[in-house]
Coordinates of C-alpha atoms and ligand atoms in Angstrom, one line a residue:
M1 CA 7.5 1.2 -2.5
S2 CA 6.2 4.8 -1.8
E3 CA 5.5 5.6 1.8
A4 CA 1.9 6.5 1.0
G5 CA -0.4 8.1 -1.5
L6 CA -1.0 8.2 -5.2
P7 CA 1.6 10.4 -6.9
S8 CA 0.2 9.8 -10.4
L9 CA -3.1 11.7 -9.5
R10 CA -3.4 15.5 -9.7
E11 CA -2.1 17.7 -6.9
G12 CA -4.8 18.2 -4.3
Y13 CA -6.7 15.0 -5.3
R14 CA -9.9 13.9 -3.5
A15 CA -10.2 10.4 -2.2
V16 CA -13.1 8.4 -0.7
V17 CA -12.6 5.2 1.3
V18 CA -15.7 3.2 1.9
G19 CA -15.4 0.8 4.9
A20 CA -13.0 3.3 6.6
R21 CA -13.4 1.6 10.0
G22 CA -12.2 -1.8 8.9
G23 CA -8.7 -3.1 9.1
L24 CA -7.7 -2.3 5.6
G25 CA -10.0 0.6 5.2
R26 CA -8.6 2.4 8.1
A27 CA -5.0 1.9 6.8
F28 CA -6.0 3.3 3.4
H29 CA -7.6 6.3 5.0
E30 CA -4.6 7.0 7.2
Q31 CA -2.1 6.7 4.4
L32 CA -4.1 8.9 2.0
A33 CA -4.5 11.4 4.8
A34 CA -0.8 11.4 5.3
D35 CA -0.1 12.1 1.6
P36 CA 0.7 15.9 1.3
R37 CA -0.6 15.8 -2.3
C38 CA -4.0 14.6 -1.2
G39 CA -6.4 17.5 -0.8
E40 CA -9.1 15.6 1.1
V41 CA -9.8 12.0 2.1
I42 CA -13.4 11.2 3.1
G43 CA -14.0 8.0 5.1
L44 CA -17.4 6.4 4.9
A45 CA -18.8 3.7 7.2
R46 CA -22.0 2.5 8.7
D47 CA -21.5 5.0 11.6
S48 CA -20.0 7.9 9.6
G49 CA -21.7 11.2 8.8
P50 CA -23.3 10.5 6.3
P51 CA -23.7 6.8 7.1
L52 CA -23.2 4.2 4.4
E53 CA -24.8 0.7 4.7
L54 CA -24.1 -1.6 1.8
T55 CA -27.5 -3.3 2.0
D56 CA -29.4 0.1 1.8
E57 CA -28.9 1.7 -1.6
A58 CA -30.6 5.0 -0.4
T59 CA -27.6 5.5 2.1
I60 CA -25.1 4.9 -0.7
A61 CA -26.9 7.4 -3.0
A62 CA -27.1 10.0 -0.2
A63 CA -23.5 9.5 0.7
A64 CA -22.5 10.1 -2.9
Q65 CA -24.6 13.2 -3.1
A66 CA -23.0 14.5 0.1
V67 CA -19.5 13.9 -1.1
G68 CA -20.0 15.4 -4.5
A69 CA -17.6 15.7 -7.4
P70 CA -14.8 15.3 -8.1
V71 CA -13.7 12.0 -6.6
D72 CA -10.3 11.2 -8.0
C73 CA -9.9 8.0 -6.1
L74 CA -12.6 5.7 -4.8
I75 CA -11.5 2.7 -2.6
V76 CA -14.2 0.2 -1.5
A77 CA -12.6 -1.6 1.4
T78 CA -15.7 -3.2 2.8
G79 CA -16.4 -6.9 2.9
A80 CA -17.1 -9.9 5.2
L81 CA -16.1 -13.5 5.4
T82 CA -18.1 -14.6 8.4
L83 CA -21.7 -13.3 8.2
D84 CA -24.3 -13.6 11.1
G85 CA -22.1 -16.3 12.6
H86 CA -21.8 -18.3 9.4
G87 CA -18.2 -18.9 8.4
P88 CA -17.0 -20.2 5.0
E89 CA -18.4 -23.6 4.0
K90 CA -16.0 -26.5 3.8
A91 CA -18.4 -28.7 2.0
L92 CA -21.3 -28.5 -0.6
G93 CA -23.6 -30.0 2.0
R94 CA -23.2 -26.8 4.2
L95 CA -24.4 -24.5 1.4
D96 CA -27.3 -22.4 2.7
P97 CA -29.2 -20.2 0.2
A98 CA -29.7 -17.4 2.8
V99 CA -26.0 -17.3 3.6
L100 CA -25.1 -17.4 -0.2
A101 CA -27.5 -14.5 -0.8
R102 CA -26.1 -12.5 2.1
Q103 CA -22.5 -13.0 0.9
F104 CA -23.5 -11.7 -2.5
A105 CA -25.3 -8.7 -0.9
I106 CA -22.1 -7.7 1.1
N107 CA -19.3 -8.7 -1.2
A108 CA -20.7 -8.1 -4.7
T109 CA -24.0 -6.2 -4.8
G110 CA -23.0 -3.6 -2.2
P111 CA -19.7 -2.6 -3.8
A112 CA -21.4 -2.5 -7.2
L113 CA -24.0 -0.1 -5.9
V114 CA -21.2 2.1 -4.5
L115 CA -19.7 2.1 -8.0
K116 CA -23.1 2.9 -9.5
H117 CA -23.5 6.0 -7.4
F118 CA -19.9 7.2 -7.2
A119 CA -18.7 6.5 -10.8
P120 CA -20.5 9.7 -12.0
L121 CA -18.3 11.7 -9.6
L122 CA -15.0 10.6 -11.3
P123 CA -13.5 13.4 -13.3
R124 CA -14.4 13.4 -17.0
Q125 CA -10.8 14.3 -17.8
G126 CA -7.6 13.3 -16.0
R127 CA -6.5 10.2 -14.2
S128 CA -8.7 8.6 -11.6
F129 CA -9.1 5.3 -9.7
A130 CA -12.0 3.2 -8.5
A131 CA -10.9 0.1 -6.7
A132 CA -12.6 -2.6 -4.7
L133 CA -11.0 -5.2 -2.4
S134 CA -11.6 -8.6 -3.8
A135 CA -9.8 -11.8 -2.9
R136 CA -7.6 -14.4 -4.6
V137 CA -10.1 -17.1 -3.7
G138 CA -12.5 -15.3 -6.0
S139 CA -10.4 -16.5 -8.9
I140 CA -11.9 -19.5 -10.6
G141 CA -8.7 -20.3 -12.5
D142 CA -6.7 -20.3 -9.3
N143 CA -9.1 -22.4 -7.3
R144 CA -7.4 -25.7 -6.5
A145 CA -8.3 -26.0 -2.8
G146 CA -12.2 -25.9 -3.1
G147 CA -14.4 -24.9 -0.2
W148 CA -15.5 -21.4 0.8
Y149 CA -18.4 -21.6 -1.7
S150 CA -20.3 -18.4 -0.9
Y151 CA -17.3 -16.1 -0.4
R152 CA -15.5 -17.3 -3.5
A153 CA -18.7 -16.9 -5.6
A154 CA -19.4 -13.5 -4.3
K155 CA -15.9 -12.2 -5.0
A156 CA -16.0 -13.8 -8.5
A157 CA -19.2 -11.8 -9.1
L158 CA -17.6 -8.7 -7.7
N159 CA -14.7 -9.1 -10.2
Q160 CA -17.2 -9.5 -13.1
L161 CA -19.3 -6.5 -12.0
W162 CA -16.2 -4.3 -11.8
H163 CA -14.8 -5.5 -15.1
T164 CA -18.2 -4.9 -16.9
A165 CA -18.5 -1.4 -15.4
A166 CA -14.9 -0.6 -16.5
L167 CA -15.9 -1.2 -20.1
E168 CA -18.8 1.2 -19.8
I169 CA -17.1 3.8 -17.7
R170 CA -14.1 4.2 -20.0
R171 CA -16.4 5.8 -22.6
R172 CA -17.2 8.8 -20.3
H173 CA -14.0 8.7 -18.2
P174 CA -11.2 7.6 -20.6
E175 CA -8.4 8.0 -18.1
A176 CA -10.2 6.2 -15.2
V177 CA -8.7 3.0 -14.0
L178 CA -11.0 0.5 -12.3
A179 CA -9.5 -2.5 -10.6
T180 CA -10.3 -5.2 -8.1
L181 CA -7.5 -5.9 -5.8
Q182 CA -6.2 -8.9 -3.8
P183 CA -4.6 -7.7 -0.6
G184 CA -2.8 -10.9 0.4
T185 CA -3.3 -12.4 3.8
V186 CA -3.6 -9.4 6.2
D187 CA -3.9 -9.3 9.9
T188 CA -7.4 -8.0 10.4
D189 CA -10.6 -9.1 12.2
L190 CA -11.9 -10.7 9.0
T191 CA -9.0 -13.2 8.8
G192 CA -8.4 -13.7 12.6
P193 CA -10.3 -16.9 13.0
Y194 CA -8.9 -18.5 9.8
R195 CA -5.3 -17.4 9.5
G196 CA -3.8 -20.0 11.7
N197 CA 0.0 -19.8 11.6
R198 CA 0.1 -18.3 8.1
P199 CA 2.3 -15.2 7.8
A200 CA 0.2 -12.1 7.4
L201 CA 0.9 -8.5 6.3
S202 CA 0.0 -5.6 8.6
P203 CA -2.9 -3.6 7.2
R204 CA -0.5 -0.6 6.9
A205 CA 1.9 -2.7 4.7
A206 CA -0.9 -4.2 2.6
A207 CA -2.5 -0.8 2.0
A208 CA 0.9 0.7 1.0
L209 CA 1.5 -2.1 -1.5
L210 CA -2.0 -1.8 -2.9
L211 CA -1.7 2.0 -3.3
D212 CA 1.6 1.4 -5.2
T213 CA -0.1 -1.2 -7.4
L214 CA -3.0 1.1 -8.2
N215 CA -0.7 4.1 -8.8
G216 CA 1.2 2.0 -11.5
L217 CA -1.9 1.0 -13.4
E218 CA -2.8 2.6 -16.8
P219 CA -6.2 3.1 -18.4
A220 CA -5.5 0.1 -20.6
D221 CA -5.4 -2.0 -17.4
S222 CA -8.8 -0.9 -16.4
G223 CA -11.2 -3.7 -15.4
G224 CA -8.4 -6.0 -14.3
F225 CA -7.9 -8.1 -11.1
F226 CA -4.5 -7.4 -9.5
D227 CA -2.6 -8.6 -6.5
F228 CA -0.6 -6.5 -4.1
S229 CA 2.6 -7.0 -6.2
G230 CA 0.9 -5.6 -9.3
N231 CA 0.5 -9.0 -11.0
T232 CA -2.7 -9.8 -12.9
L233 CA -4.7 -12.6 -11.4
P234 CA -6.5 -15.2 -13.5
W235 CA -10.3 -14.9 -13.6
Ligands
LIG301 N1 -7.7 -9.4 5.5 C1 -7.4 -10.2 4.5 O1 -6.4 -11.0 4.7 C2 -8.1 -10.2 3.2 C3 -7.7 -11.1 2.2 C4 -8.4 -11.0 1.0 C5 -9.4 -10.1 0.8 N2 -9.7 -9.3 1.8 C6 -10.8 -8.3 1.5 O2 -10.5 -7.0 1.9 C7 -11.6 -6.3 2.3 C8 -11.4 -5.6 3.7 O3 -11.2 -6.7 4.6 P1 -10.6 -6.4 6.1 O4 -9.7 -7.5 6.3 O5 -10.2 -5.0 6.3 O6 -11.9 -6.7 7.0 P2 -12.5 -5.9 8.2 O7 -11.5 -5.4 9.1 O8 -13.5 -6.9 8.8 O9 -13.3 -4.7 7.5 C9 -14.5 -4.9 6.7 C10 -15.2 -3.6 6.7 O10 -16.4 -3.8 5.9 C11 -17.5 -3.1 6.6 N3 -18.8 -3.7 6.3 C12 -19.2 -5.0 6.4 N4 -20.5 -5.1 6.1 C13 -20.9 -3.8 5.8 C14 -22.2 -3.3 5.4 N5 -23.3 -4.1 5.4 N6 -22.3 -2.0 5.2 C15 -21.2 -1.2 5.3 N7 -20.0 -1.6 5.6 C16 -19.8 -3.0 5.9 C17 -17.2 -3.3 8.0 O11 -17.9 -2.2 8.7 P3 -18.1 -2.2 10.3 O12 -16.8 -1.8 10.9 O13 -19.2 -1.3 10.5 O14 -18.4 -3.7 10.7 C18 -15.7 -3.1 8.1 O15 -15.3 -1.7 8.2 C19 -12.8 -7.3 2.3 O16 -13.5 -7.1 1.1 C20 -12.1 -8.6 2.3 O17 -12.9 -9.6 1.6 C21 -9.1 -9.3 3.0

């Protein structure tokens, strides 16, 4: 495993981390900033300058305009499991349309709007990455435990949106690699209330593994859903 960075990108590459104040987002930002081959890493968050609020497309558009091209690596590390005090549903009877809609807004629509505004900043020639943090529970094929309706459905939608965009984006950016990534169970605020005694990776270790995974992907892999070991996950 490399210490940090994306050695397959051009020398002096520019990276953007959205959600740079979160557990994983901060770790991505730190590791990219520590890569001597990285020319610039820009962290965006609700309180950054410019601010980026996932539910306000105008802030996403303004942030993309402020950042400008080229963006050789985009990492969307935002997300939420508990929203407005509503944790994951254990039973169908707990399904609340407002919570379901809000889960989609944060975990699917928001990242897709980030891709909408930042994809044009990917270089037309040369290797680039656009990754979003998804979750294994978004896999329908891997779902044997049930529960967590809204979060699962929103992450499945994110995977579909990213996959569909990859098919379109490869026409203009043939060497771009789009991927949704499963970080494993990581010790962050998001998982705190639900982790129990399960072993968890540190954000630093998870970010390093995911950067390694991303770095090893080829344009033919674009649109896929990968775990932190580089394995393809079932849809
Ligand atoms: N941790 C795990 O074990 C695990 C496992 C599987 C998948 N994931 C996924 O990994 C991603 C990162 O999770 P994490 O563990 O690092 O969580 P985290 O520490 O809670 O970070 C989530 C980040 O998302 C940002 N965010 C939430 N709502 C937003 C909004 N409306 N607009 C802009 N930013 C918003 C938060 O911003 P503020 O700081 O402003 O609140 C925060 O920086 C998520 O997509 C999560 O689903 C995590």
